Amino acid sequence: MSLGDHLRYLRAMKGGPSLDDVAEAIGWEKLGDISQAEKRYRPVYDNDLIEKLAGYYGRPADEFHWHNARPRKFLTFAAAQAMKTKEPLSLTLRSGEVLTGTIEWWDLGSLGLRLADGRLLCVQRHAVVDWPDAINWEDL
Amino acid sequence: MDEAALAAKIGKLVTDLTVSEARQWLGKYNRLMKERKEQRPPGTRRTHAPLPEEVDAFELNYLNARIENGETVMFKLFDGATLTGKIMGFSPFAINVRQADGTEVMIQKLALAYYMVQQEETA
């Protein structure tokens, strides 16, 4: 789960305040920055913004940095590599459940994961929080 | 722009506008929208970010195959709860499911962790 997915989750759990509300509450002038933080597939590089958002949601900044280090773009790299090598990939979900299988497809929203027993799961990207070597990628 | 901001902009509540005033403001905002569209760089037509289904059709095909085969699908939600049923339809953001008792439920994709065809129980 990228920081963007985490932010969308927390905003929903908070009752769905608008991005304008969030920007106003943290005193952030550029609404676009808040919007992009939720949408980006790459990490957010503004630590001040990350920390202010963490404060707004009442979460530790470390938690936000942890998610920010595992952006969707890097999950794409892991999925693409696993699909190429046909090696199983383990995906840790927000619930703590770990799913292991081979990647049959990936797109912007989901991953096709074939389990060892042959079942094909459609795993939503926003539910995946971690995977092996998740942070060992360089941004392009 | 929300209703209060619009009211501040045009000087009164939308519900208090006369027909003539409403026409005038609609005309003005239509002209503004047209001008903004014309500011788009040449050769670009898209007005919104691409949806996953516009880029790849893997999940779309997966969902369509489940409908075509009339399969029962198990949906695992974010909170660990599960729902099972047949897919009646879907959009980029939600999936409509009919459960065994006939009740229909719309599952928001953001509430989903994963889903798969439910395996038949063997005796």
Coordinates of C-alpha atoms in Angstrom, one line a residue:
Chain A
M1 CA 0.0 0.0 0.0
S2 CA 1.5 3.3 -1.0
L3 CA 1.1 6.4 1.0
G4 CA -1.6 7.5 -1.4
D5 CA -3.6 4.4 -0.7
H6 CA -3.0 4.8 3.0
L7 CA -4.2 8.5 2.8
R8 CA -7.4 7.5 1.0
Y9 CA -8.1 4.8 3.5
L10 CA -7.6 7.2 6.5
R11 CA -9.7 9.9 4.9
A12 CA -12.5 7.4 4.3
M13 CA -12.2 6.2 7.9
K14 CA -12.4 9.8 9.1
G15 CA -15.8 10.2 7.4
G16 CA -14.6 11.5 4.1
P17 CA -13.6 15.1 4.6
S18 CA -12.9 16.9 1.3
L19 CA -9.3 17.6 0.2
D20 CA -10.1 21.3 0.7
D21 CA -10.9 20.5 4.4
V22 CA -7.6 18.6 4.8
A23 CA -5.6 21.4 3.2
E24 CA -7.3 24.0 5.4
A25 CA -6.8 22.0 8.5
I26 CA -3.1 21.5 8.0
G27 CA -2.6 25.1 6.6
W28 CA -1.4 23.9 3.2
E29 CA -1.8 26.4 0.4
K30 CA -1.5 24.1 -2.6
L31 CA -4.5 21.8 -2.8
G32 CA -2.9 20.0 -5.7
D33 CA -0.1 18.7 -3.4
I34 CA -2.7 17.0 -1.1
S35 CA -4.5 15.6 -4.2
Q36 CA -1.3 14.3 -5.7
A37 CA -0.2 12.7 -2.4
E38 CA -3.3 10.5 -2.7
K39 CA -2.9 9.8 -6.4
R40 CA 0.8 9.4 -7.0
Y41 CA 2.2 6.0 -8.0
R42 CA 5.6 7.3 -6.9
P43 CA 6.8 8.4 -3.4
V44 CA 6.0 11.8 -2.0
Y45 CA 9.2 13.7 -1.5
D46 CA 7.9 16.5 0.7
N47 CA 8.6 15.5 4.3
D48 CA 6.9 18.6 5.7
L49 CA 3.7 17.6 3.9
I50 CA 4.0 13.9 5.1
E51 CA 4.4 15.0 8.7
K52 CA 1.5 17.5 8.6
L53 CA -0.8 14.9 7.0
A54 CA 0.3 12.3 9.7
G55 CA -0.6 14.9 12.3
Y56 CA -4.0 15.6 10.8
Y57 CA -4.9 11.9 10.8
G58 CA -3.4 11.4 14.3
R59 CA -0.9 8.8 13.1
P60 CA 2.9 8.6 13.7
A61 CA 5.0 10.1 11.0
D62 CA 7.0 6.9 10.9
E63 CA 4.0 5.0 9.7
F64 CA 3.5 7.4 6.8
H65 CA 7.2 7.2 5.9
W66 CA 6.9 3.4 6.0
H67 CA 4.0 3.4 3.5
N68 CA 5.7 6.1 1.4
A69 CA 8.7 3.8 1.0
R70 CA 6.4 1.2 -0.6
P71 CA 4.7 3.0 -3.5
R72 CA 2.6 1.5 -6.2
K73 CA 5.3 2.0 -8.8
F74 CA 7.6 -0.3 -6.9
L75 CA 4.9 -2.9 -6.6
T76 CA 4.7 -2.8 -10.3
F77 CA 8.5 -3.5 -10.6
A78 CA 8.1 -6.5 -8.2
A79 CA 5.1 -7.8 -10.0
A80 CA 6.7 -7.4 -13.5
Q81 CA 9.9 -9.2 -12.3
A82 CA 7.9 -12.0 -10.7
M83 CA 5.9 -12.4 -13.8
K84 CA 9.0 -12.6 -16.0
T85 CA 10.8 -15.0 -13.7
K86 CA 7.7 -17.0 -12.8
E87 CA 8.9 -17.0 -9.2
P88 CA 6.2 -16.9 -6.5
L89 CA 5.6 -13.5 -4.9
S90 CA 4.4 -13.0 -1.4
L91 CA 2.0 -10.1 -0.9
T92 CA 1.2 -8.9 2.7
L93 CA -2.2 -7.3 2.9
R94 CA -3.3 -4.6 5.3
S95 CA -5.1 -7.2 7.4
G96 CA -1.8 -9.1 7.9
E97 CA -2.8 -11.9 5.6
V98 CA 0.0 -13.1 3.3
L99 CA -0.9 -14.4 -0.1
T100 CA 1.7 -16.2 -2.1
G101 CA 1.5 -17.2 -5.8
T102 CA 2.7 -16.4 -9.3
I103 CA 1.7 -13.2 -11.0
E104 CA -0.5 -13.7 -14.1
W105 CA -1.1 -10.0 -14.8
W106 CA -0.8 -6.6 -13.3
D107 CA -2.5 -3.4 -14.1
L108 CA -3.0 0.0 -12.5
G109 CA -5.6 -1.4 -10.1
S110 CA -5.1 -5.1 -9.5
L111 CA -2.8 -8.1 -9.7
G112 CA -3.8 -11.6 -10.9
L113 CA -2.2 -14.0 -8.4
R114 CA -2.3 -17.7 -9.1
L115 CA -2.1 -19.7 -5.9
A116 CA -0.3 -23.1 -5.7
D117 CA -3.7 -24.9 -5.6
G118 CA -4.5 -23.3 -9.0
R119 CA -7.0 -20.7 -7.8
L120 CA -6.7 -17.3 -9.5
L121 CA -7.2 -14.3 -7.2
C122 CA -7.8 -10.8 -8.3
V123 CA -5.9 -8.8 -5.6
Q124 CA -6.6 -5.1 -5.3
R125 CA -3.3 -3.1 -5.3
H126 CA -4.6 -0.8 -2.6
A127 CA -4.8 -3.7 -0.2
V128 CA -1.2 -4.7 -0.5
V129 CA 1.1 -3.1 2.1
D130 CA 4.3 -5.0 1.7
W131 CA 6.2 -7.5 -0.4
P132 CA 9.8 -8.9 -0.4
D133 CA 12.5 -6.3 -1.0
A134 CA 9.7 -3.7 -1.3
I135 CA 12.0 -0.8 -0.5
N136 CA 15.0 -1.9 -2.6
W137 CA 14.1 0.0 -5.7
E138 CA 15.4 3.2 -7.2
D139 CA 12.8 5.7 -8.5
L140 CA 13.1 6.2 -12.3
Chain B
M1 CA -16.8 24.9 -6.2
D2 CA -19.4 24.2 -3.6
E3 CA -22.8 26.0 -3.3
A4 CA -21.6 28.5 -0.7
A5 CA -18.6 29.5 -2.8
L6 CA -20.8 29.9 -5.8
A7 CA -23.2 32.0 -3.9
A8 CA -20.4 34.3 -2.8
K9 CA -19.1 34.5 -6.3
I10 CA -22.5 35.5 -7.9
G11 CA -23.8 37.5 -5.0
K12 CA -26.8 35.4 -4.1
L13 CA -28.0 31.9 -3.5
V14 CA -28.6 29.8 -6.6
T15 CA -32.2 29.2 -5.5
D16 CA -32.8 33.0 -5.4
L17 CA -31.7 33.6 -9.0
T18 CA -34.4 34.6 -11.5
V19 CA -34.6 32.6 -14.8
S20 CA -32.9 35.5 -16.6
E21 CA -30.1 35.7 -14.1
A22 CA -29.6 31.9 -14.1
R23 CA -29.3 32.0 -17.9
Q24 CA -26.8 34.8 -17.7
W25 CA -24.6 33.0 -15.2
L26 CA -24.9 29.6 -17.1
G27 CA -23.8 31.4 -20.3
K28 CA -20.9 33.0 -18.5
Y29 CA -19.6 29.7 -17.0
N30 CA -20.1 27.8 -20.3
R31 CA -17.9 30.4 -22.0
L32 CA -15.3 30.1 -19.3
M33 CA -15.3 26.3 -19.6
K34 CA -14.9 26.6 -23.4
E35 CA -12.0 28.9 -23.0
R36 CA -10.3 26.5 -20.6
K37 CA -10.8 23.6 -22.9
E38 CA -9.1 25.6 -25.7
Q39 CA -6.1 26.2 -23.4
R40 CA -5.4 22.5 -23.5
P41 CA -2.1 21.7 -25.3
P42 CA -2.6 20.8 -29.0
G43 CA -3.1 17.1 -29.6
T44 CA -4.4 16.3 -26.1
R45 CA -8.0 15.3 -25.8
R46 CA -8.2 13.6 -22.5
T47 CA -10.2 15.4 -19.8
H48 CA -9.5 13.0 -16.9
A49 CA -6.8 10.7 -15.7
P50 CA -6.9 7.3 -17.4
L51 CA -8.8 4.6 -15.5
P52 CA -7.2 1.1 -15.1
E53 CA -9.7 -0.3 -17.5
E54 CA -8.6 2.2 -20.2
V55 CA -5.0 1.0 -20.0
D56 CA -5.3 -2.8 -19.5
A57 CA -8.4 -5.0 -19.5
F58 CA -7.2 -7.8 -17.2
E59 CA -9.6 -7.2 -14.3
L60 CA -12.3 -6.3 -16.8
N61 CA -11.9 -9.6 -18.5
Y62 CA -11.7 -11.5 -15.2
L63 CA -15.0 -10.0 -14.1
N64 CA -16.7 -10.6 -17.4
A65 CA -15.6 -14.2 -17.4
R66 CA -17.1 -14.7 -13.9
I67 CA -20.4 -13.2 -15.2
E68 CA -20.4 -15.3 -18.4
N69 CA -19.7 -18.5 -16.5
G70 CA -22.3 -17.7 -13.8
E71 CA -19.7 -18.5 -11.1
T72 CA -20.0 -17.8 -7.4
V73 CA -17.3 -15.4 -6.3
M74 CA -15.9 -15.0 -2.8
F75 CA -15.0 -11.4 -1.9
K76 CA -12.6 -10.7 0.9
L77 CA -13.0 -7.2 2.3
F78 CA -10.5 -4.9 4.0
D79 CA -11.8 -5.8 7.5
G80 CA -11.5 -9.5 6.9
A81 CA -15.2 -10.0 6.3
T82 CA -16.2 -12.1 3.3
L83 CA -19.2 -11.9 0.9
T84 CA -20.1 -14.5 -1.7
G85 CA -22.4 -14.3 -4.6
K86 CA -22.8 -14.0 -8.3
I87 CA -21.6 -10.8 -10.1
M88 CA -24.5 -8.9 -11.7
G89 CA -22.5 -6.0 -13.0
F90 CA -19.6 -3.7 -12.2
S91 CA -18.1 -0.3 -12.8
P92 CA -14.5 0.9 -12.4
F93 CA -15.3 1.6 -8.8
A94 CA -17.9 -1.0 -7.6
I95 CA -19.1 -4.5 -8.1
N96 CA -22.8 -5.6 -7.8
V97 CA -23.3 -9.0 -6.3
R98 CA -26.4 -11.1 -5.8
Q99 CA -26.0 -13.3 -2.7
A100 CA -27.5 -16.8 -2.3
D101 CA -30.5 -15.4 -0.5
G102 CA -31.3 -13.1 -3.4
T103 CA -30.2 -9.9 -1.7
E104 CA -28.0 -7.6 -3.8
V105 CA -25.1 -5.7 -2.5
M106 CA -22.8 -3.2 -4.1
I107 CA -19.2 -3.6 -3.0
Q108 CA -17.0 -0.6 -3.4
K109 CA -13.7 -1.7 -4.8
L110 CA -11.8 0.4 -2.2
A111 CA -13.3 -1.8 0.5
L112 CA -12.0 -4.9 -1.3
A113 CA -8.8 -6.8 -0.6
Y114 CA -9.2 -9.6 -3.2
Y115 CA -11.7 -11.9 -4.8
M116 CA -11.8 -15.3 -6.4
V117 CA -14.1 -17.9 -7.7
Q118 CA -15.5 -19.9 -4.8
Q119 CA -14.5 -23.5 -4.9
E120 CA -17.4 -26.0 -4.6
E121 CA -17.5 -27.9 -1.4
T122 CA -16.8 -31.6 -1.9
A123 CA -18.6 -34.2 0.2

